PDB file of C-alpha atoms in Angstrom:
ATOM      1  CA  MET P   1     102.010 180.012 102.360  1.00  0.00           C
ATOM      2  CA  ASN P   2     105.290 178.066 102.607  1.00  0.00           C
ATOM      3  CA  THR P   3     105.243 177.617  98.840  1.00  0.00           C
ATOM      4  CA  ASN P   4     104.886 181.376  98.347  1.00  0.00           C
ATOM      5  CA  PHE P   5     107.666 182.016 100.853  1.00  0.00           C
ATOM      6  CA  ASN P   6     110.028 179.629  99.059  1.00  0.00           C
ATOM      7  CA  LEU P   7     109.205 181.147  95.681  1.00  0.00           C
ATOM      8  CA  PHE P   8     109.793 184.676  96.955  1.00  0.00           C
ATOM      9  CA  ALA P   9     113.117 183.570  98.481  1.00  0.00           C
ATOM     10  CA  LYS P  10     114.109 182.094  95.123  1.00  0.00           C
ATOM     11  CA  ILE P  11     113.056 185.253  93.273  1.00  0.00           C
ATOM     12  CA  ALA P  12     114.903 187.467  95.775  1.00  0.00           C
ATOM     13  CA  SER P  13     118.145 185.496  95.326  1.00  0.00           C
ATOM     14  CA  ARG P  14     117.892 185.603  91.515  1.00  0.00           C
ATOM     15  CA  SER P  15     117.153 189.328  91.611  1.00  0.00           C
ATOM     16  CA  PHE P  16     120.120 189.983  93.897  1.00  0.00           C
ATOM     17  CA  LEU P  17     122.425 188.049  91.562  1.00  0.00           C
ATOM     18  CA  ALA P  18     121.117 190.134  88.649  1.00  0.00           C
ATOM     19  CA  TRP P  19     121.855 193.326  90.617  1.00  0.00           C
ATOM     20  CA  ILE P  20     125.373 192.163  91.503  1.00  0.00           C
ATOM     21  CA  SER P  21     126.075 191.124  87.898  1.00  0.00           C
ATOM     22  CA  ILE P  22     125.520 194.734  86.840  1.00  0.00           C
ATOM     23  CA  VAL P  23     126.956 196.693  89.763  1.00  0.00           C
ATOM     24  CA  ILE P  24     130.283 194.868  90.211  1.00  0.00           C
ATOM     25  CA  PRO P  25     131.418 195.059  86.540  1.00  0.00           C
ATOM     26  CA  GLY P  26     130.149 198.652  86.371  1.00  0.00           C
ATOM     27  CA  ILE P  27     132.054 199.767  89.465  1.00  0.00           C
ATOM     28  CA  ILE P  28     135.212 197.947  88.303  1.00  0.00           C
ATOM     29  CA  LEU P  29     134.997 199.726  84.938  1.00  0.00           C
ATOM     30  CA  SER P  30     134.487 203.049  86.734  1.00  0.00           C
ATOM     31  CA  ILE P  31     137.530 202.506  88.957  1.00  0.00           C
ATOM     32  CA  ILE P  32     139.749 201.506  86.026  1.00  0.00           C
ATOM     33  CA  GLY P  33     138.476 204.451  83.962  1.00  0.00           C
ATOM     34  CA  LEU P  34     139.025 206.881  86.836  1.00  0.00           C
ATOM     35  CA  ILE P  35     142.601 205.710  87.419  1.00  0.00           C
ATOM     36  CA  MET P  36     143.400 205.838  83.701  1.00  0.00           C
ATOM     37  CA  ALA P  37     141.832 209.294  83.282  1.00  0.00           C
ATOM     38  CA  ILE P  38     143.762 210.734  86.243  1.00  0.00           C
ATOM     39  CA  TYR P  39     146.997 209.232  84.931  1.00  0.00           C
ATOM     40  CA  LEU P  40     146.507 210.675  81.432  1.00  0.00           C
ATOM     41  CA  LEU P  41     145.298 214.048  82.670  1.00  0.00           C
ATOM     42  CA  GLY P  42     148.240 214.296  85.047  1.00  0.00           C
ATOM     43  CA  ASN P  43     150.424 215.114  82.061  1.00  0.00           C
ATOM     44  CA  HIS P  44     148.384 218.235  81.234  1.00  0.00           C
ATOM     45  CA  PRO P  45     148.966 221.619  82.918  1.00  0.00           C
ATOM     46  CA  GLY P  46     145.280 222.163  83.552  1.00  0.00           C
ATOM     47  CA  TYR P  47     145.089 219.168  85.866  1.00  0.00           C
ATOM     48  CA  ALA P  48     146.814 220.986  88.719  1.00  0.00           C
ATOM     49  CA  GLY P  49     144.203 223.733  88.509  1.00  0.00           C
ATOM     50  CA  ALA P  50     141.422 221.187  88.404  1.00  0.00           C
ATOM     51  CA  ARG P  51     142.497 219.984  91.845  1.00  0.00           C
ATOM     52  CA  ALA P  52     142.591 223.498  93.264  1.00  0.00           C
ATOM     53  CA  GLY P  53     138.857 223.824  93.890  1.00  0.00           C
ATOM     54  CA  GLY P  54     136.414 226.636  93.269  1.00  0.00           C
ATOM     55  CA  MET P  55     136.189 228.691  90.087  1.00  0.00           C
ATOM     56  CA  GLY P  56     139.767 227.825  89.164  1.00  0.00           C
ATOM     57  CA  ALA P  57     138.879 224.148  89.102  1.00  0.00           C
ATOM     58  CA  LEU P  58     135.896 224.789  86.799  1.00  0.00           C
ATOM     59  CA  LEU P  59     138.016 226.836  84.404  1.00  0.00           C
ATOM     60  CA  ALA P  60     140.795 224.247  84.492  1.00  0.00           C
ATOM     61  CA  LEU P  61     138.301 221.475  83.795  1.00  0.00           C
ATOM     62  CA  PHE P  62     137.018 223.421  80.793  1.00  0.00           C
ATOM     63  CA  VAL P  63     140.598 223.823  79.555  1.00  0.00           C
ATOM     64  CA  LEU P  64     141.175 220.097  80.023  1.00  0.00           C
ATOM     65  CA  PHE P  65     138.193 219.335  77.801  1.00  0.00           C
ATOM     66  CA  THR P  66     139.724 221.474  75.070  1.00  0.00           C
ATOM     67  CA  VAL P  67     143.193 219.878  75.238  1.00  0.00           C
ATOM     68  CA  ALA P  68     142.365 216.353  76.482  1.00  0.00           C
ATOM     69  CA  PHE P  69     138.759 215.773  75.483  1.00  0.00           C
ATOM     70  CA  TRP P  70     138.643 211.957  75.662  1.00  0.00           C
ATOM     71  CA  SER P  71     140.462 211.722  78.990  1.00  0.00           C
ATOM     72  CA  SER P  72     138.235 214.411  80.501  1.00  0.00           C
ATOM     73  CA  LEU P  73     135.128 212.690  79.227  1.00  0.00           C
ATOM     74  CA  LEU P  74     136.405 209.395  80.634  1.00  0.00           C
ATOM     75  CA  LEU P  75     136.985 211.094  83.997  1.00  0.00           C
ATOM     76  CA  VAL P  76     133.463 212.519  84.132  1.00  0.00           C
ATOM     77  CA  PHE P  77     131.806 209.275  83.025  1.00  0.00           C
ATOM     78  CA  SER P  78     133.873 207.190  85.455  1.00  0.00           C
ATOM     79  CA  ILE P  79     132.846 209.379  88.391  1.00  0.00           C
ATOM     80  CA  ALA P  80     129.202 209.262  87.244  1.00  0.00           C
ATOM     81  CA  GLY P  81     129.448 205.473  86.969  1.00  0.00           C
ATOM     82  CA  PHE P  82     129.541 205.087  90.760  1.00  0.00           C
ATOM     83  CA  VAL P  83     125.948 206.365  90.793  1.00  0.00           C
ATOM     84  CA  LEU P  84     124.829 205.346  87.311  1.00  0.00           C
ATOM     85  CA  PHE P  85     125.462 201.597  87.509  1.00  0.00           C
ATOM     86  CA  PRO P  86     123.772 200.988  90.903  1.00  0.00           C
ATOM     87  CA  SER P  87     120.814 203.065  89.708  1.00  0.00           C
ATOM     88  CA  MET P  88     120.511 201.142  86.432  1.00  0.00           C
ATOM     89  CA  ALA P  89     120.906 197.862  88.306  1.00  0.00           C
ATOM     90  CA  SER P  90     118.091 198.752  90.714  1.00  0.00           C
ATOM     91  CA  GLY P  91     115.717 199.692  87.895  1.00  0.00           C
ATOM     92  CA  TYR P  92     116.521 196.542  85.926  1.00  0.00           C
ATOM     93  CA  THR P  93     116.229 194.324  89.009  1.00  0.00           C
ATOM     94  CA  LEU P  94     112.782 195.628  89.927  1.00  0.00           C
ATOM     95  CA  LYS P  95     111.504 194.935  86.407  1.00  0.00           C
ATOM     96  CA  LYS P  96     113.121 191.505  86.388  1.00  0.00           C
ATOM     97  CA  THR P  97     111.549 190.714  89.751  1.00  0.00           C
ATOM     98  CA  ILE P  98     108.103 191.699  88.454  1.00  0.00           C
ATOM     99  CA  PHE P  99     108.709 189.365  85.497  1.00  0.00           C
ATOM    100  CA  LEU P 100     109.776 186.503  87.787  1.00  0.00           C
ATOM    101  CA  VAL P 101     106.757 187.042  90.028  1.00  0.00           C
ATOM    102  CA  TRP P 102     104.418 186.725  87.059  1.00  0.00           C
ATOM    103  CA  GLU P 103     106.399 183.811  85.604  1.00  0.00           C
ATOM    104  CA  ASN P 104     106.042 181.919  88.905  1.00  0.00           C
ATOM    105  CA  LYS P 105     102.278 182.506  89.045  1.00  0.00           C
ATOM    106  CA  LEU P 106     102.484 184.899  91.989  1.00  0.00           C
ATOM    107  CA  GLY P 107     100.671 187.738  90.239  1.00  0.00           C
ATOM    108  CA  ASP P 108      97.441 186.911  92.070  1.00  0.00           C
ATOM    109  CA  PHE P 109      99.234 187.468  95.385  1.00  0.00           C
ATOM    110  CA  PHE P 110      99.893 191.121  94.486  1.00  0.00           C
ATOM    111  CA  ILE P 111      96.492 191.673  92.912  1.00  0.00           C
ATOM    112  CA  GLY P 112      94.881 190.301  96.088  1.00  0.00           C
ATOM    113  CA  LYS P 113      97.003 192.603  98.262  1.00  0.00           C
ATOM    114  CA  ILE P 114      96.164 195.706  96.227  1.00  0.00           C
ATOM    115  CA  SER P 115      92.496 194.703  96.232  1.00  0.00           C
ATOM    116  CA  SER P 116      92.437 194.550 100.041  1.00  0.00           C
ATOM    117  CA  TYR P 117      94.265 197.900 100.262  1.00  0.00           C
ATOM    118  CA  LEU P 118      91.744 199.515  97.912  1.00  0.00           C
ATOM    119  CA  ASP P 119      88.807 198.275 100.008  1.00  0.00           C
ATOM    120  CA  LYS P 120      90.209 200.170 103.002  1.00  0.00           C
ATOM    121  CA  VAL P 121      91.434 203.259 101.133  1.00  0.00           C
ATOM    122  CA  LEU P 122      88.286 203.868  99.078  1.00  0.00           C
ATOM    123  CA  LEU P 123      86.213 203.606 102.219  1.00  0.00           C
ATOM    124  CA  ARG P 124      88.391 206.182 103.969  1.00  0.00           C
ATOM    125  CA  ILE P 125      88.292 208.700 101.125  1.00  0.00           C
ATOM    126  CA  ALA P 126      84.505 208.376 100.701  1.00  0.00           C
ATOM    127  CA  PRO P 127      83.864 211.551 102.765  1.00  0.00           C
ATOM    128  CA  LEU P 128      85.994 213.479 100.194  1.00  0.00           C
ATOM    129  CA  GLU P 129      83.658 212.752  97.262  1.00  0.00           C
ATOM    130  CA  GLY P 130      83.114 216.474  96.710  1.00  0.00           C
ATOM    131  CA  ALA P 131      86.842 217.092  96.177  1.00  0.00           C
ATOM    132  CA  SER P 132      88.535 217.313  92.771  1.00  0.00           C
ATOM    133  CA  ASP P 133      89.902 214.257  90.948  1.00  0.00           C
ATOM    134  CA  ALA P 134      93.450 215.522  91.556  1.00  0.00           C
ATOM    135  CA  THR P 135      92.840 215.730  95.312  1.00  0.00           C
ATOM    136  CA  LEU P 136      91.213 212.295  95.428  1.00  0.00           C
ATOM    137  CA  LYS P 137      94.050 210.753  93.412  1.00  0.00           C
ATOM    138  CA  LYS P 138      96.722 212.321  95.627  1.00  0.00           C
ATOM    139  CA  GLN P 139      94.985 211.246  98.809  1.00  0.00           C
ATOM    140  CA  SER P 140      94.351 207.729  97.482  1.00  0.00           C
ATOM    141  CA  LEU P 141      97.995 207.208  96.515  1.00  0.00           C
ATOM    142  CA  ARG P 142      99.128 208.465  99.904  1.00  0.00           C
ATOM    143  CA  GLU P 143      96.727 206.089 101.646  1.00  0.00           C
ATOM    144  CA  LEU P 144      97.749 203.143  99.428  1.00  0.00           C
ATOM    145  CA  LYS P 145     101.416 203.687 100.228  1.00  0.00           C
ATOM    146  CA  LEU P 146     100.522 203.865 103.913  1.00  0.00           C
ATOM    147  CA  GLU P 147      98.670 200.541 103.652  1.00  0.00           C
ATOM    148  CA  VAL P 148     101.724 198.934 102.032  1.00  0.00           C
ATOM    149  CA  LYS P 149     104.016 200.341 104.709  1.00  0.00           C
ATOM    150  CA  LYS P 150     101.996 199.088 107.657  1.00  0.00           C
ATOM    151  CA  ASP P 151     101.192 195.654 106.185  1.00  0.00           C
ATOM    152  CA  GLY P 152     102.866 193.229 108.584  1.00  0.00           C
ATOM    153  CA  ASP P 153     102.259 190.207 106.361  1.00  0.00           C
ATOM    154  CA  THR P 154     104.571 191.317 103.541  1.00  0.00           C
ATOM    155  CA  ASN P 155     108.366 191.371 103.541  1.00  0.00           C
ATOM    156  CA  ARG P 156     110.559 194.219 102.325  1.00  0.00           C
ATOM    157  CA  LEU P 157     110.910 192.824  98.785  1.00  0.00           C
ATOM    158  CA  GLN P 158     107.150 192.421  98.445  1.00  0.00           C
ATOM    159  CA  LYS P 159     106.599 195.980  99.670  1.00  0.00           C
ATOM    160  CA  ARG P 160     109.118 197.321  97.149  1.00  0.00           C
ATOM    161  CA  LEU P 161     107.318 195.505  94.348  1.00  0.00           C
ATOM    162  CA  LEU P 162     103.899 196.715  95.504  1.00  0.00           C
ATOM    163  CA  ASN P 163     105.113 200.330  95.632  1.00  0.00           C
ATOM    164  CA  PHE P 164     106.783 199.920  92.230  1.00  0.00           C
ATOM    165  CA  LEU P 165     103.576 198.550  90.738  1.00  0.00           C
ATOM    166  CA  LEU P 166     101.433 201.340  92.213  1.00  0.00           C
ATOM    167  CA  LYS P 167     103.910 203.894  90.869  1.00  0.00           C
ATOM    168  CA  LYS P 168     103.919 202.452  87.344  1.00  0.00           C
ATOM    169  CA  ILE P 169     100.213 202.055  86.646  1.00  0.00           C
ATOM    170  CA  ARG P 170      98.416 205.077  85.202  1.00  0.00           C
ATOM    171  CA  LEU P 171      95.890 206.588  87.572  1.00  0.00           C
ATOM    172  CA  GLU P 172      95.607 210.049  86.012  1.00  0.00           C
ATOM    173  CA  ASP P 173      92.474 209.334  84.001  1.00  0.00           C
ATOM    174  CA  ILE P 174      90.634 207.311  86.653  1.00  0.00           C
ATOM    175  CA  ASP P 175      87.173 208.687  87.407  1.00  0.00           C
ATOM    176  CA  TRP P 176      87.564 209.088  91.153  1.00  0.00           C
ATOM    177  CA  HIS P 177      83.941 210.144  91.504  1.00  0.00           C
ATOM    178  CA  ALA P 178      82.672 206.820  90.147  1.00  0.00           C
ATOM    179  CA  PRO P 179      81.259 204.124  92.479  1.00  0.00           C
ATOM    180  CA  ARG P 180      83.888 202.446  94.645  1.00  0.00           C
ATOM    181  CA  GLU P 181      83.549 199.051  92.958  1.00  0.00           C
ATOM    182  CA  LYS P 182      84.086 200.587  89.526  1.00  0.00           C
ATOM    183  CA  ILE P 183      87.203 202.459  90.692  1.00  0.00           C
ATOM    184  CA  LYS P 184      88.564 199.309  92.277  1.00  0.00           C
ATOM    185  CA  SER P 185      87.937 197.093  89.237  1.00  0.00           C
ATOM    186  CA  GLU P 186      89.538 199.663  86.929  1.00  0.00           C
ATOM    187  CA  ILE P 187      92.705 199.946  89.044  1.00  0.00           C
ATOM    188  CA  LEU P 188      93.011 196.170  89.416  1.00  0.00           C
ATOM    189  CA  ALA P 189      92.546 195.720  85.663  1.00  0.00           C
ATOM    190  CA  ARG P 190      95.394 198.149  85.027  1.00  0.00           C
ATOM    191  CA  CYS P 191      97.605 196.343  87.529  1.00  0.00           C
ATOM    192  CA  LYS P 192      96.943 193.028  85.804  1.00  0.00           C
ATOM    193  CA  ALA P 193      97.548 194.572  82.386  1.00  0.00           C
ATOM    194  CA  TYR P 194     100.857 196.130  83.458  1.00  0.00           C
ATOM    195  CA  VAL P 195     102.238 192.976  85.065  1.00  0.00           C
ATOM    196  CA  GLY P 196     100.819 190.615  82.461  1.00  0.00           C
ATOM    197  CA  GLU P 197     102.323 192.519  79.535  1.00  0.00           C
ATOM    198  CA  LYS P 198     105.807 192.788  81.029  1.00  0.00           C
ATOM    199  CA  LEU P 199     108.433 190.694  79.272  1.00  0.00           C
ATOM    200  CA  LEU P 200     111.940 190.036  80.563  1.00  0.00           C
ATOM    201  CA  PRO P 201     113.522 193.521  80.664  1.00  0.00           C
ATOM    202  CA  SER P 202     116.254 194.287  78.174  1.00  0.00           C
ATOM    203  CA  ARG P 203     119.851 194.829  79.218  1.00  0.00           C
ATOM    204  CA  LEU P 204     120.584 196.867  76.083  1.00  0.00           C
ATOM    205  CA  TRP P 205     121.113 200.197  77.850  1.00  0.00           C
ATOM    206  CA  ILE P 206     123.179 198.540  80.563  1.00  0.00           C
ATOM    207  CA  ARG P 207     125.426 196.896  77.953  1.00  0.00           C
ATOM    208  CA  LEU P 208     125.819 200.219  76.148  1.00  0.00           C
ATOM    209  CA  ALA P 209     126.690 201.927  79.447  1.00  0.00           C
ATOM    210  CA  MET P 210     129.418 199.315  80.028  1.00  0.00           C
ATOM    211  CA  ILE P 211     130.767 199.482  76.480  1.00  0.00           C
ATOM    212  CA  LEU P 212     131.040 203.285  76.531  1.00  0.00           C
ATOM    213  CA  PRO P 213     133.827 203.550  79.160  1.00  0.00           C
ATOM    214  CA  VAL P 214     135.826 200.868  77.325  1.00  0.00           C
ATOM    215  CA  ILE P 215     135.553 202.912  74.103  1.00  0.00           C
ATOM    216  CA  LEU P 216     136.554 206.072  75.982  1.00  0.00           C
ATOM    217  CA  MET P 217     139.566 204.284  77.487  1.00  0.00           C
ATOM    218  CA  ILE P 218     140.732 203.173  74.040  1.00  0.00           C
ATOM    219  CA  LEU P 219     140.255 206.633  72.510  1.00  0.00           C
ATOM    220  CA  ALA P 220     141.956 208.376  75.443  1.00  0.00           C
ATOM    221  CA  PHE P 221     144.896 205.948  75.329  1.00  0.00           C
ATOM    222  CA  ILE P 222     145.328 206.323  71.570  1.00  0.00           C
ATOM    223  CA  TYR P 223     145.086 210.100  71.352  1.00  0.00           C
ATOM    224  CA  GLU P 224     146.231 211.413  74.724  1.00  0.00           C
ATOM    225  CA  ARG P 225     148.808 209.072  76.261  1.00  0.00           C
TER     226      ARG P 225
END
């Protein structure tokens, strides 16, 4: 148990560093881009209207795109970056954490947890055997999430990973009217397949998202200063 705790602490710290390494540069780029865009757009007449609010602001923003396309695009992307980069960082971090869990031989911990949840959930939904597959699937997922939530032996990171895993595996074509053991073995097999096939997630889209504002800054500075 102590070994698992130490490994999860190590994984959590590495995952947090990965999140920070994406969010901080992304937010810095967004701030720089926002300041630069406002400075460049301040020289255009439409900018005053864009600050007015309402329909006038929308029309002024449209005019700005026609007379200062690169600066306007930089402005929009920089504002979006305050949401985009944390979101991309969270998605990447969850995948990286799954990879680290499997790399550190902790996959059996999650498979064991999901197995124990399924034992309880499938027993509870047994009276609904006459319901449709869609109803059984919806009820099962709700019950599984409830089991994760009320599990006092897992920390917040482990619960996030369990919910992520349950969300990612395909349950649409499960035969929910099959015997409980067959349903359970099929779901566990899919969990193992999903985690076992995951490689270290790529940062390609994150790198592209960070390169784009730099390109927009250069284009806006060249053409609209």
